[in-house]
PDB file of C-alpha atoms in Angstrom:
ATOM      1  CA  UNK A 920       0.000   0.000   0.000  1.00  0.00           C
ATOM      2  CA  UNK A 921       1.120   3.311  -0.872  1.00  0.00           C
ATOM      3  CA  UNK A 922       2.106   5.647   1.766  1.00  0.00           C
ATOM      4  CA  UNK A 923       0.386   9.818   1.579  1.00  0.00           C
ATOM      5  CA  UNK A 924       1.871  12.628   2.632  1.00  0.00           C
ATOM      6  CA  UNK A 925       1.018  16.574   2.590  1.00  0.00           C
ATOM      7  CA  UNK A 926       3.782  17.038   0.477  1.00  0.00           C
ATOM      8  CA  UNK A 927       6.758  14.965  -1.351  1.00  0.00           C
ATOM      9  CA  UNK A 928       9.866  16.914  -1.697  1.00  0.00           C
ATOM     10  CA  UNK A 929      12.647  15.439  -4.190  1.00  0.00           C
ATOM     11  CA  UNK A 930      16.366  16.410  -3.432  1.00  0.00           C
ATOM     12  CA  UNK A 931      18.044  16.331   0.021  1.00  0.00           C
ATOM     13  CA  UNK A 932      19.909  19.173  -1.138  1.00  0.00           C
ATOM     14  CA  UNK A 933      20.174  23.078   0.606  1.00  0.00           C
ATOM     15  CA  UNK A 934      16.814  23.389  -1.138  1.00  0.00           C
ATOM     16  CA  UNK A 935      14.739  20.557  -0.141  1.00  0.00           C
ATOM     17  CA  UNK A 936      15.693  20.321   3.166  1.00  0.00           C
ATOM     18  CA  UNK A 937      14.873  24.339   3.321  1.00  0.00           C
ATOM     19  CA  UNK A 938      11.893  23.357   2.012  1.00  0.00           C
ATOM     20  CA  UNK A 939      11.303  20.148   4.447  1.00  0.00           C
ATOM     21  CA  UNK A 940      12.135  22.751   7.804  1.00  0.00           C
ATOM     22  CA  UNK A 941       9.520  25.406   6.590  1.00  0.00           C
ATOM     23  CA  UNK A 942       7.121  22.622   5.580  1.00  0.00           C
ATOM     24  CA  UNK A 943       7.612  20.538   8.479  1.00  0.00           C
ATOM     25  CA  UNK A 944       7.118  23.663  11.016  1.00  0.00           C
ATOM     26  CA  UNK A 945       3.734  23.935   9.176  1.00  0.00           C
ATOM     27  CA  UNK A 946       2.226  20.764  10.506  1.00  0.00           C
ATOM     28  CA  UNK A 947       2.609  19.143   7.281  1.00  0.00           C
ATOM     29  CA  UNK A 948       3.239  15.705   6.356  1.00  0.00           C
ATOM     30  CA  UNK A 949       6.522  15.658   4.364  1.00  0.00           C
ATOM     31  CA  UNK A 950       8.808  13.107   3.066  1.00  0.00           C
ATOM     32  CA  UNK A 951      12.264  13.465   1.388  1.00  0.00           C
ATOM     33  CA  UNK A 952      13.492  11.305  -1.183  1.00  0.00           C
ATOM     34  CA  UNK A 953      17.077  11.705  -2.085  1.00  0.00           C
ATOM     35  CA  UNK A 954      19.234   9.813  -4.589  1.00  0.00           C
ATOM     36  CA  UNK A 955      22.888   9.957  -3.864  1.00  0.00           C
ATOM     37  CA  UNK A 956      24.201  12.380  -0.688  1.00  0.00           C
ATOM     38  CA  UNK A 957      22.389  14.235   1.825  1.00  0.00           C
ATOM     39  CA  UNK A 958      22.691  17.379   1.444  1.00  0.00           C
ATOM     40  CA  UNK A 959      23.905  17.449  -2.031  1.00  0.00           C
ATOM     41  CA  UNK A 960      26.713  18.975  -3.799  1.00  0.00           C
ATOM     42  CA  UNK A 961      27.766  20.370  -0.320  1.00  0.00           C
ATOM     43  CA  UNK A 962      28.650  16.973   0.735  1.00  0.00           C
ATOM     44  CA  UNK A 963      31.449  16.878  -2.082  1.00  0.00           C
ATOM     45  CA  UNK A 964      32.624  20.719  -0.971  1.00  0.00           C
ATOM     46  CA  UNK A 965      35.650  21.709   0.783  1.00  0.00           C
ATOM     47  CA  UNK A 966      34.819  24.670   2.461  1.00  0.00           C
ATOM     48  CA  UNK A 967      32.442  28.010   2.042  1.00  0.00           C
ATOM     49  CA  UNK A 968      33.177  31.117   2.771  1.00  0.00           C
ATOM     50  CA  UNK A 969      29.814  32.494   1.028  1.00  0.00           C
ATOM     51  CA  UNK A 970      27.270  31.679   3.190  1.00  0.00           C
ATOM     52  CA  UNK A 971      25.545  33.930   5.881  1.00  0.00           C
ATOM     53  CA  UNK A 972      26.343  33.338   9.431  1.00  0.00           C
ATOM     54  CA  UNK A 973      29.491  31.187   8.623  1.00  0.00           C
ATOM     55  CA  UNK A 974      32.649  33.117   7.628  1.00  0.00           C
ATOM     56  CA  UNK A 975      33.636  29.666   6.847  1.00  0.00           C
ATOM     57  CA  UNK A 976      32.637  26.500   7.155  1.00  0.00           C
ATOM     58  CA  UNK A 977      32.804  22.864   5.420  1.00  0.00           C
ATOM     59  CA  UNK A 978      30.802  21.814   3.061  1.00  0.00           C
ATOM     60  CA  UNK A 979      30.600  18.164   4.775  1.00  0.00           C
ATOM     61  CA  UNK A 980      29.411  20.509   8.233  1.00  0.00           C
ATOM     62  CA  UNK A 981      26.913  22.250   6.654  1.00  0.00           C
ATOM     63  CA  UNK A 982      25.425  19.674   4.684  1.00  0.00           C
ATOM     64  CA  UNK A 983      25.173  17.976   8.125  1.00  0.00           C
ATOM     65  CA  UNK A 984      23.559  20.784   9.671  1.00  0.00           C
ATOM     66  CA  UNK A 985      20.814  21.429   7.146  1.00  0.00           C
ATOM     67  CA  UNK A 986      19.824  17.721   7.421  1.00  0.00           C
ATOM     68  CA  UNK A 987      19.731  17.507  10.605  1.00  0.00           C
ATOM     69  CA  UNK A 988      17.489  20.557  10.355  1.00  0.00           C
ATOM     70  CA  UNK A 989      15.339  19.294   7.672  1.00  0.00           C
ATOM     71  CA  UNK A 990      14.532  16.678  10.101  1.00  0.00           C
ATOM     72  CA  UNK A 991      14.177  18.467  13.556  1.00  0.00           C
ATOM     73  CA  UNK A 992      10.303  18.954  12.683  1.00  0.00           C
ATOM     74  CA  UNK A 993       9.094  15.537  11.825  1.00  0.00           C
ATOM     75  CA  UNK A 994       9.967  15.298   7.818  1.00  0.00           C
ATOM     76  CA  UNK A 995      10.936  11.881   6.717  1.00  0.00           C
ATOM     77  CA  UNK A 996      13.782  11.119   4.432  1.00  0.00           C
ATOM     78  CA  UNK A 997      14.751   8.277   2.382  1.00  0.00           C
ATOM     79  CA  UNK A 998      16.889   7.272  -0.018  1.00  0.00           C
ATOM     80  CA  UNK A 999      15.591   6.437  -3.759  1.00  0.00           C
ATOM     81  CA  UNK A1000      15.414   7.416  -7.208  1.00  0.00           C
ATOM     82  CA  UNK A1001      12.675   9.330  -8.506  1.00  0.00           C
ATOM     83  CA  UNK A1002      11.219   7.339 -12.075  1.00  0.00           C
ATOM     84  CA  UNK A1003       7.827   9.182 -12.356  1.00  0.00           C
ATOM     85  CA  UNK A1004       5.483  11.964 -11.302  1.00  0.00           C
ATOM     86  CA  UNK A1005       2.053  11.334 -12.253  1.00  0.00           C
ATOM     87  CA  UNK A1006      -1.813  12.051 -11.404  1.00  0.00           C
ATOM     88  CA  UNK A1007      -3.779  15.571 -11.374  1.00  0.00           C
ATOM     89  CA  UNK A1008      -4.920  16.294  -8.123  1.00  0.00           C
ATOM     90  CA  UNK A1009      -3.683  13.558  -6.198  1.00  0.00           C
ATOM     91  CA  UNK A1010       0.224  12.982  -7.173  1.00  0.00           C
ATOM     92  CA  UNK A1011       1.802   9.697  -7.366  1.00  0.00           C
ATOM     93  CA  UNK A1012       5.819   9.454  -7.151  1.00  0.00           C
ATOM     94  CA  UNK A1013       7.066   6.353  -8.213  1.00  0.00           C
ATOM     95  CA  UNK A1014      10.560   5.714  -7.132  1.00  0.00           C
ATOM     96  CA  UNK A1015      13.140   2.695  -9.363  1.00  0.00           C
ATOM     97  CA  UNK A1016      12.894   0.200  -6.761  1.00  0.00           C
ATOM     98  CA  UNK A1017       8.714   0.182  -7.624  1.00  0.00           C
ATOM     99  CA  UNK A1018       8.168   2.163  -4.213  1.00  0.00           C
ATOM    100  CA  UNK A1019       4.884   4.255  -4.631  1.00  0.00           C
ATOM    101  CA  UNK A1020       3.927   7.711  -2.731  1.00  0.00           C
ATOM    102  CA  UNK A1021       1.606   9.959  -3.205  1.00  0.00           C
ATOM    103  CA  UNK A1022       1.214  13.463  -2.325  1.00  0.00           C
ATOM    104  CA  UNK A1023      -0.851  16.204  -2.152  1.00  0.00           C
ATOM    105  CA  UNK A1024       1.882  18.808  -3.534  1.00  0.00           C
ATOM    106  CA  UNK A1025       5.701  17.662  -5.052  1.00  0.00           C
ATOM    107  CA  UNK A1026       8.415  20.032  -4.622  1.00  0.00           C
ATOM    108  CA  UNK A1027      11.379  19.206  -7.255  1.00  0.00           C
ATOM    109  CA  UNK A1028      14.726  20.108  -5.773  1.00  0.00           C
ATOM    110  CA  UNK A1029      16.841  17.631  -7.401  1.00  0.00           C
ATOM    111  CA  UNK A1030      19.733  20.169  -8.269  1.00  0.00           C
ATOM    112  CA  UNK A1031      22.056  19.234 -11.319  1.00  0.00           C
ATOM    113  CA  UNK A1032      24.587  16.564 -11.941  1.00  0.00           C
ATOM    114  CA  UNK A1033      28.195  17.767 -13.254  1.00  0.00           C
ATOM    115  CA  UNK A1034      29.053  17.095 -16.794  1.00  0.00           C
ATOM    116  CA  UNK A1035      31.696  14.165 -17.400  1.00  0.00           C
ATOM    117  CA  UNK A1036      34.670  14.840 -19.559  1.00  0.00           C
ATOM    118  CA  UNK A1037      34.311  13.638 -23.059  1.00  0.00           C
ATOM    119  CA  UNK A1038      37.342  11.810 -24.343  1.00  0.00           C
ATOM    120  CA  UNK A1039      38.050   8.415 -25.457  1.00  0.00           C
ATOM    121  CA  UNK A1040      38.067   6.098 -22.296  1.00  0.00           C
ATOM    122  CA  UNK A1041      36.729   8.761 -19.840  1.00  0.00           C
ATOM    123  CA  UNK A1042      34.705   6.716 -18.898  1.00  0.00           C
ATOM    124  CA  UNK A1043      36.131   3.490 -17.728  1.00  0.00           C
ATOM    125  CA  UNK A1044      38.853   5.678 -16.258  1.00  0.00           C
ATOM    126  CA  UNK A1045      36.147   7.367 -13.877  1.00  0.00           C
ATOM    127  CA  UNK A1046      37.356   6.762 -10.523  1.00  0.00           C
ATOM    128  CA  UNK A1047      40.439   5.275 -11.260  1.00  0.00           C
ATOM    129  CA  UNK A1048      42.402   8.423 -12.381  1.00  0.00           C
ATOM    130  CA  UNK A1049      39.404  10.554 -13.418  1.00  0.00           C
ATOM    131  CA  UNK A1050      37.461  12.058 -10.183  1.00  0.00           C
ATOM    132  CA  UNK A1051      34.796  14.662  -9.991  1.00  0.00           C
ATOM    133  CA  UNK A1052      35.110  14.850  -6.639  1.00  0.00           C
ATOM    134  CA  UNK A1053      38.335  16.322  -4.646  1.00  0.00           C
ATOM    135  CA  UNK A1054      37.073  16.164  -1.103  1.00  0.00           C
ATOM    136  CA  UNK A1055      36.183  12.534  -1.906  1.00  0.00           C
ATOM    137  CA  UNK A1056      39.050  11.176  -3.780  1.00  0.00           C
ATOM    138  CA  UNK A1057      41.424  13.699  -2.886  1.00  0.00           C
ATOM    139  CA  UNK A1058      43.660  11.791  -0.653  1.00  0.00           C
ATOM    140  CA  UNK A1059      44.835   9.344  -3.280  1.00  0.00           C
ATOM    141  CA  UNK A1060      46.486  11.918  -4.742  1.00  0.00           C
ATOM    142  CA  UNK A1061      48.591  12.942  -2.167  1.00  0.00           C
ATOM    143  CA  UNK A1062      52.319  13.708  -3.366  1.00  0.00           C
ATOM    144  CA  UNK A1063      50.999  13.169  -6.967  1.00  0.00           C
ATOM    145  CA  UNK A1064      50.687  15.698  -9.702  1.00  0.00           C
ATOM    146  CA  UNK A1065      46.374  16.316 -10.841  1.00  0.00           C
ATOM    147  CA  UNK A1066      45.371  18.318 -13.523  1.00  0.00           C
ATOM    148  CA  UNK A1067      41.952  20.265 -12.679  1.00  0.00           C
ATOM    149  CA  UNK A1068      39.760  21.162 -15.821  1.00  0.00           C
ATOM    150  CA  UNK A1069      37.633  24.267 -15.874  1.00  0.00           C
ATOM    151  CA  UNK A1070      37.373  28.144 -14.552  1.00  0.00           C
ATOM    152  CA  UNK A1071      34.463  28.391 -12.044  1.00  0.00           C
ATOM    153  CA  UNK A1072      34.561  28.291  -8.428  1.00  0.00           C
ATOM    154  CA  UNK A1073      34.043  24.374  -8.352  1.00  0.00           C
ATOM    155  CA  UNK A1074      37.318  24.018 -10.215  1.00  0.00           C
ATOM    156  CA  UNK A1075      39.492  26.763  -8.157  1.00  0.00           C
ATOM    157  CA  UNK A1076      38.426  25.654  -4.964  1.00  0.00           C
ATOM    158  CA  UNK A1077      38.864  22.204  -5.285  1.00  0.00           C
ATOM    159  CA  UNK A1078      42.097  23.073  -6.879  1.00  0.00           C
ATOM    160  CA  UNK A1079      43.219  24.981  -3.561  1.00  0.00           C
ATOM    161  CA  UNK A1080      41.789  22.092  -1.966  1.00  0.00           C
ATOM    162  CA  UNK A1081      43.899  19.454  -3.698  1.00  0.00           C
ATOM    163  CA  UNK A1082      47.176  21.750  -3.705  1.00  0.00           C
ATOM    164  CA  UNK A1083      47.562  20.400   0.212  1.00  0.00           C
ATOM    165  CA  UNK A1084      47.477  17.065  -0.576  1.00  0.00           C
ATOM    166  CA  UNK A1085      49.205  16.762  -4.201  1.00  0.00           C
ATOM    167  CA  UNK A1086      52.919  17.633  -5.222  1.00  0.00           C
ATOM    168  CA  UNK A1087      51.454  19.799  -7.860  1.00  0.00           C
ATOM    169  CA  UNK A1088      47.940  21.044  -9.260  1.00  0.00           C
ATOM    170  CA  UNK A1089      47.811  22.215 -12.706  1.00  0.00           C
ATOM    171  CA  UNK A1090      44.126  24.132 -13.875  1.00  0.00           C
ATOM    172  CA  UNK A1091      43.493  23.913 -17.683  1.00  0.00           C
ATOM    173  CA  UNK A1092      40.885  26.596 -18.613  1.00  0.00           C
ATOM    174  CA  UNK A1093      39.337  27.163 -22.006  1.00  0.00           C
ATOM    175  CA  UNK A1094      39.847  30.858 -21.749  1.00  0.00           C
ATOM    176  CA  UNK A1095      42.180  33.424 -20.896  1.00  0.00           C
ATOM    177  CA  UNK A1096      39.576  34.723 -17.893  1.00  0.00           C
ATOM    178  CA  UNK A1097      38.037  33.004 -14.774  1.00  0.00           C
ATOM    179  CA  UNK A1098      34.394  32.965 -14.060  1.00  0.00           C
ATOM    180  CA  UNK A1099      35.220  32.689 -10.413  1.00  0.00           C
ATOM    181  CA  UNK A1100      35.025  35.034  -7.838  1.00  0.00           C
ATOM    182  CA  UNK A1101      37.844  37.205  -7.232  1.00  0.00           C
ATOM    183  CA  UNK A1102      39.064  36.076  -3.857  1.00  0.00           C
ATOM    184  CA  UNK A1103      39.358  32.663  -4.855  1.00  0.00           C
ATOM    185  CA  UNK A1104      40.938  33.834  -8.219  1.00  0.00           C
ATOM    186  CA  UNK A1105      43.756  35.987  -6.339  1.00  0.00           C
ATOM    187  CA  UNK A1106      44.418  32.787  -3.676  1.00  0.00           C
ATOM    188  CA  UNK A1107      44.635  29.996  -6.490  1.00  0.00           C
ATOM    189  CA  UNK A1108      47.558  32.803  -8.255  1.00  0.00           C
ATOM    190  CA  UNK A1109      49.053  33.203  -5.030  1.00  0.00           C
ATOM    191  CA  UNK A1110      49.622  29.379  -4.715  1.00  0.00           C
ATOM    192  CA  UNK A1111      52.933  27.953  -5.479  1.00  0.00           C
ATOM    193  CA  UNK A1112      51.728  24.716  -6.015  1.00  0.00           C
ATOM    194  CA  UNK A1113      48.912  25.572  -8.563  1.00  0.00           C
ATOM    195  CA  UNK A1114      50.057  26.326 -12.560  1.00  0.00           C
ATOM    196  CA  UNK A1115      47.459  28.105 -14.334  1.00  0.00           C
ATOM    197  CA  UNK A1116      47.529  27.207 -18.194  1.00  0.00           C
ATOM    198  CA  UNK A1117      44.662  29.253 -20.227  1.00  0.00           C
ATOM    199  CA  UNK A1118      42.988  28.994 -23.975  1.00  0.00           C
ATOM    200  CA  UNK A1119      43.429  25.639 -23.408  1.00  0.00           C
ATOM    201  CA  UNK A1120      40.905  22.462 -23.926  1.00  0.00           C
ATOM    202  CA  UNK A1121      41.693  18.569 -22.928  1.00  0.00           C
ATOM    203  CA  UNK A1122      42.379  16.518 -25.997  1.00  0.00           C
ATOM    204  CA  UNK A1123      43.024  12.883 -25.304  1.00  0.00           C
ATOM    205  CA  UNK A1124      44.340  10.514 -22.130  1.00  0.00           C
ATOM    206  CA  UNK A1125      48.087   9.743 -21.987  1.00  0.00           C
ATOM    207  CA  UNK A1126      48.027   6.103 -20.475  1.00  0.00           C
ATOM    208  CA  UNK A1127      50.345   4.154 -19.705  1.00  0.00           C
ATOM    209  CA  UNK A1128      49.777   0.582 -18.168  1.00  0.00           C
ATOM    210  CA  UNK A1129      46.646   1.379 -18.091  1.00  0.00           C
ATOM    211  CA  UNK A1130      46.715   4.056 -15.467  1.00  0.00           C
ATOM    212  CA  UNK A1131      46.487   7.673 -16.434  1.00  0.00           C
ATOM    213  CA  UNK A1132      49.964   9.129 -16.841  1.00  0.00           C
ATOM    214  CA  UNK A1133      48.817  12.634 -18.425  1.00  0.00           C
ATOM    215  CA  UNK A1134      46.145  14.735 -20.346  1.00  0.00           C
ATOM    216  CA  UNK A1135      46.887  15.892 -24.072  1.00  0.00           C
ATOM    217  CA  UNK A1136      45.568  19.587 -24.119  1.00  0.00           C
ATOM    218  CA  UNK A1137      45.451  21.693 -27.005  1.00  0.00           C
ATOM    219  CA  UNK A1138      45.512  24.848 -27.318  1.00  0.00           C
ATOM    220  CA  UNK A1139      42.291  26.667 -28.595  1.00  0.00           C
ATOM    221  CA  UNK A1140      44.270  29.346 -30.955  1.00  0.00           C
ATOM    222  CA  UNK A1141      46.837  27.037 -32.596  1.00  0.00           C
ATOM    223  CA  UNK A1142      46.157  23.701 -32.236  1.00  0.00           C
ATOM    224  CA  UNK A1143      49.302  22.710 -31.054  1.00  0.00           C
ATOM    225  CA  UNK A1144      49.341  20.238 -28.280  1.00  0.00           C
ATOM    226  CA  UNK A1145      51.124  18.443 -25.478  1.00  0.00           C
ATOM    227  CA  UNK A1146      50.916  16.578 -22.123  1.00  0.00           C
ATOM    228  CA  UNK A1147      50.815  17.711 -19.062  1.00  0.00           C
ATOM    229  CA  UNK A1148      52.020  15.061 -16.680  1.00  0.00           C
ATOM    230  CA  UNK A1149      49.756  13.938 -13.934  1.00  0.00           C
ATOM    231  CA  UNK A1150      48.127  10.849 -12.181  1.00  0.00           C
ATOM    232  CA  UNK A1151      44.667  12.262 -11.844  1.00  0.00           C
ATOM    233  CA  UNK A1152      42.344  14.315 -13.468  1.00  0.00           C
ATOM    234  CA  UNK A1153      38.964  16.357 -11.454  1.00  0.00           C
ATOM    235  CA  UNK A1154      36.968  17.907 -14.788  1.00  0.00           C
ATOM    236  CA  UNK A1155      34.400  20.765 -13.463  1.00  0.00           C
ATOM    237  CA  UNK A1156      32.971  21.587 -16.925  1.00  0.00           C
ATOM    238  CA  UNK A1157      29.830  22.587 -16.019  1.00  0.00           C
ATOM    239  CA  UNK A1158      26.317  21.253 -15.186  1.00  0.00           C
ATOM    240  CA  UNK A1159      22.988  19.536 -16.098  1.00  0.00           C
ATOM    241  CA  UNK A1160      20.119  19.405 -14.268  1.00  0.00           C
ATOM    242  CA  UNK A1161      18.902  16.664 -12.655  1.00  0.00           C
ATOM    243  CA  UNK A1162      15.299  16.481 -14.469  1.00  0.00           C
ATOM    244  CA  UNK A1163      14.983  13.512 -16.522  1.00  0.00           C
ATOM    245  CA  UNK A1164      11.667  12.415 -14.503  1.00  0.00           C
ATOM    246  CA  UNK A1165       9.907  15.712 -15.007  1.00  0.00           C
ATOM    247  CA  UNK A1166       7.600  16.392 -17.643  1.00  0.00           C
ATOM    248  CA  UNK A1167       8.726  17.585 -20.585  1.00  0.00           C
ATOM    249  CA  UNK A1168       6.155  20.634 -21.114  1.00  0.00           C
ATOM    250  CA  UNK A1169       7.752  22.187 -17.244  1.00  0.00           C
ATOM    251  CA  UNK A1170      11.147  22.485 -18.729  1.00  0.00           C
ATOM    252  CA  UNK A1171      13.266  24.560 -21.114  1.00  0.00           C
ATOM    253  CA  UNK A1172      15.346  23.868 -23.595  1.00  0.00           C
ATOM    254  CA  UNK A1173      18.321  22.905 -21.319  1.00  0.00           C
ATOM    255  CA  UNK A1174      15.783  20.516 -19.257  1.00  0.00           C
ATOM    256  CA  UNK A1175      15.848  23.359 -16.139  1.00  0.00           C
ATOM    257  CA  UNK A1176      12.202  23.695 -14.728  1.00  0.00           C
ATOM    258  CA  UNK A1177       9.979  26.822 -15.528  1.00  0.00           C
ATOM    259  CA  UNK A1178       8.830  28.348 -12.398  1.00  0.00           C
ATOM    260  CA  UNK A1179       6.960  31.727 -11.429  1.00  0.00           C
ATOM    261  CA  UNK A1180       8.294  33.600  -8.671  1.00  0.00           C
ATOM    262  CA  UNK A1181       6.359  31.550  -5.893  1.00  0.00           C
ATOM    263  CA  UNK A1182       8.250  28.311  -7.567  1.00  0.00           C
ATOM    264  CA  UNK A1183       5.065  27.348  -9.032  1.00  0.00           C
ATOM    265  CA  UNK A1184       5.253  25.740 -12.480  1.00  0.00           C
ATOM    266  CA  UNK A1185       2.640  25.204 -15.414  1.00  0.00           C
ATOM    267  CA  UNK A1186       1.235  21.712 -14.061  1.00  0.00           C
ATOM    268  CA  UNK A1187      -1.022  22.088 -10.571  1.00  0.00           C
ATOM    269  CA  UNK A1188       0.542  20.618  -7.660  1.00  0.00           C
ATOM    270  CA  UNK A1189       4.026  20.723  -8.870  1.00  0.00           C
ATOM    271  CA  UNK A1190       6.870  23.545  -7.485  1.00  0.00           C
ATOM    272  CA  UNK A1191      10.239  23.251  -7.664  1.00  0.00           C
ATOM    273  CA  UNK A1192      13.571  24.646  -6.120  1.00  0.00           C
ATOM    274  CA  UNK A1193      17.606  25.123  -6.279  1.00  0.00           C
ATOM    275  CA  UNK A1194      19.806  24.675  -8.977  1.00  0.00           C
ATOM    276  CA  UNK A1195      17.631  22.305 -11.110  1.00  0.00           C
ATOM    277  CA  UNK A1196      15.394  25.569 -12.057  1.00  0.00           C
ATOM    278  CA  UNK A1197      15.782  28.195 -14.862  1.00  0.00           C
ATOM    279  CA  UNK A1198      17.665  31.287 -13.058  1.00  0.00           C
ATOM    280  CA  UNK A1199      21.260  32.903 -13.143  1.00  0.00           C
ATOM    281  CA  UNK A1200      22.671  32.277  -9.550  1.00  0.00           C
ATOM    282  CA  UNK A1201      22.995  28.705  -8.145  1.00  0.00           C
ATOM    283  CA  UNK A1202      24.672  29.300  -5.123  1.00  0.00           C
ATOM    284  CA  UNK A1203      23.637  27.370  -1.870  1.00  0.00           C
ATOM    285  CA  UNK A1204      21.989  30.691  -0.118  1.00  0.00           C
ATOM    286  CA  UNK A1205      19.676  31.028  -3.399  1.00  0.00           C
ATOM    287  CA  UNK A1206      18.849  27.768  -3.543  1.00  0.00           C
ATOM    288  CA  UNK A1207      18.048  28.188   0.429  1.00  0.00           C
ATOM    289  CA  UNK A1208      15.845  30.889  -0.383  1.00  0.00           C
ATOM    290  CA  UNK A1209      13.858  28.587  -3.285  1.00  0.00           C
ATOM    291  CA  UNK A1210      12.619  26.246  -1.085  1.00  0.00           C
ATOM    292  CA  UNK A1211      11.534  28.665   1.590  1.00  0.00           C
ATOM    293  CA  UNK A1212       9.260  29.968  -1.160  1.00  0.00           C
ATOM    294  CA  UNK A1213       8.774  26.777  -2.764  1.00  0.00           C
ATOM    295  CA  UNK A1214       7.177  25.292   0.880  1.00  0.00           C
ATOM    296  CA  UNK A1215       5.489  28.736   1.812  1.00  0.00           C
ATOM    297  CA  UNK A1216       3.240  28.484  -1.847  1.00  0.00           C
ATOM    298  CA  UNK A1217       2.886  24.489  -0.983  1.00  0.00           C
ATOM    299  CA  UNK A1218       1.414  25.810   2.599  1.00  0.00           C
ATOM    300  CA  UNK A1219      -1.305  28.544   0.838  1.00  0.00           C
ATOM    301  CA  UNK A1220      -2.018  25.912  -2.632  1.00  0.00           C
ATOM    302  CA  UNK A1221      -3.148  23.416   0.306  1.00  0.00           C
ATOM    303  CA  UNK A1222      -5.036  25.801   2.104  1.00  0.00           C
ATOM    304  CA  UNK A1223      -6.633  26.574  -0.881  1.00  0.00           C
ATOM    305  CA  UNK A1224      -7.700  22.904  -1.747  1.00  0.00           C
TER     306      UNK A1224
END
């Protein structure tokens, strides 16, 4: 027999569990369903320094904290995969495993998933000598040379991450500029152990035994190329979001939900939050301030029913 709630929210990330806490304090019946880590991409972060009330603070901390939080008011969590949405009214989440809940309301929080480096080999090389994860698989690098791919803040801070562990941290970026912020720009430049090469793109593997020995880059102007020696690679190339469950008709061209500014979308009964929505700034205090909205229009759509 299926189990009801008030609400189903999908994503244990900063989001969701926002969304659980406000929910939760609300009297409603909520469950969580999260697929891989609570709390989300914070889980796999090495430290912030952007988020209010902590001048810094680890990622694994926080992620604790918020869980713990999403929690402290009754909301249920689980872990599962998210297949299908379905009904009108009455919504039915059907999870991989053939687990069935249904809900009054479903908030989608399910963030995005980062974007895996496409060479030859890539992947049967993931996690063993290709990582998207430095807090995670950092320490088997330690004393080795990595190469880092990409310009954002993911890539520089897990690049100042890695540079205590590693002999040597080398950042390959596309362009000549960084998207990150300028703090983090100005310590990764200040860092002995980091070389910054720019206009720049990752080619092919260099292996050797097969174990990664290098990455082939080539540069975007010439096309002239060589190796940069190294035993492991972290790509942060960007994002997708995490939507392949959602109907097609609530999402843009780049599968990112359309909501209105109460985190409503076009299909009754259905909000969403955090990073796996159309907007410009992902950051973990916007996607904090999503599901606060995303719960408080849940609270007044139930009201309303």
């Amino acid at each position: 027999m299926e189990e009801r709630y008030d609400v189903v929210i999908i994503g244990a990330g900063p989001a969701g569990l926002t969304a659980a806490i406000y929910a939760s304090r609300a009297n409603l019946e909520v469950l969580i369903i999260e697929a891989a880590v609570n709390g989300g991409k914070l889980s796999k972060t090495y430290e912030i320094e952007n988020y209010p009330g902590y001048q810094s603070i680890s990622g694994i901390e926080l992620a604790d904290r918020l869980t713990k939080h999403g929690q402290k008011f009754g909301a249920k969590l689980i872990s599962g995969e998210v297949r299908k949405i379905e009904g009108e009214k009455e919504k039915t989440v059907t999870l991989a495993d053939g687990r069935v809940f249904s809900a009054k309301a479903v908030i989608v929080a399910t963030g995005t998933k980062e974007r895996m480096l496409d060479l030859p080999r890539a992947d049967e090389f993931t996690g063993r000598g290709i990582s998207y994860c430095a807090v995670c698989d950092g320490f088997f690098y330690r004393n080795k040379e990595v190469v880092i791919i990409g310009g954002g803040n993911s890539a520089l801070e897990e690049a100042l991450y890695l540079a205590s562990l590693a002999s040597k941290v080398t950042i390959v970026v596309r362009r000549d500029v960084f998207r990150a912020d300028a703090k983090v720009v100005d310590q990764v430049k200040a860092n002995e152990k980091i070389e910054i090469i720019t206009k720049h793109v990752p080619d092919a593997l260099c292996i050797e035994e097969e174990r990664i020995c290098g990455l082939q880059i080539r540069d975007v102007e010439t096309g002239e190329t060589r190796v940069v020696p190294c035993k492991g690679i972290f790509p942060y190339i960007g994002a997708d979001a995490c939507t392949d469950f959602v109907d097609q008709k609530i999402l843009d061209d780049h599968n990112y939900i359309i909501t209105n500014n109460d985190m409503s979308t076009a299909i009754e009964g259905i909000y969403a939050a955090g990073d796996c929505i159309q907007k410009d700034l992902r950051q973990v205090v916007t996607a904090c301030n999503d599901g606060a909205i995303a719960a408080n229009s849940v609270i007044k759509y139930l009201k309303e029913q």
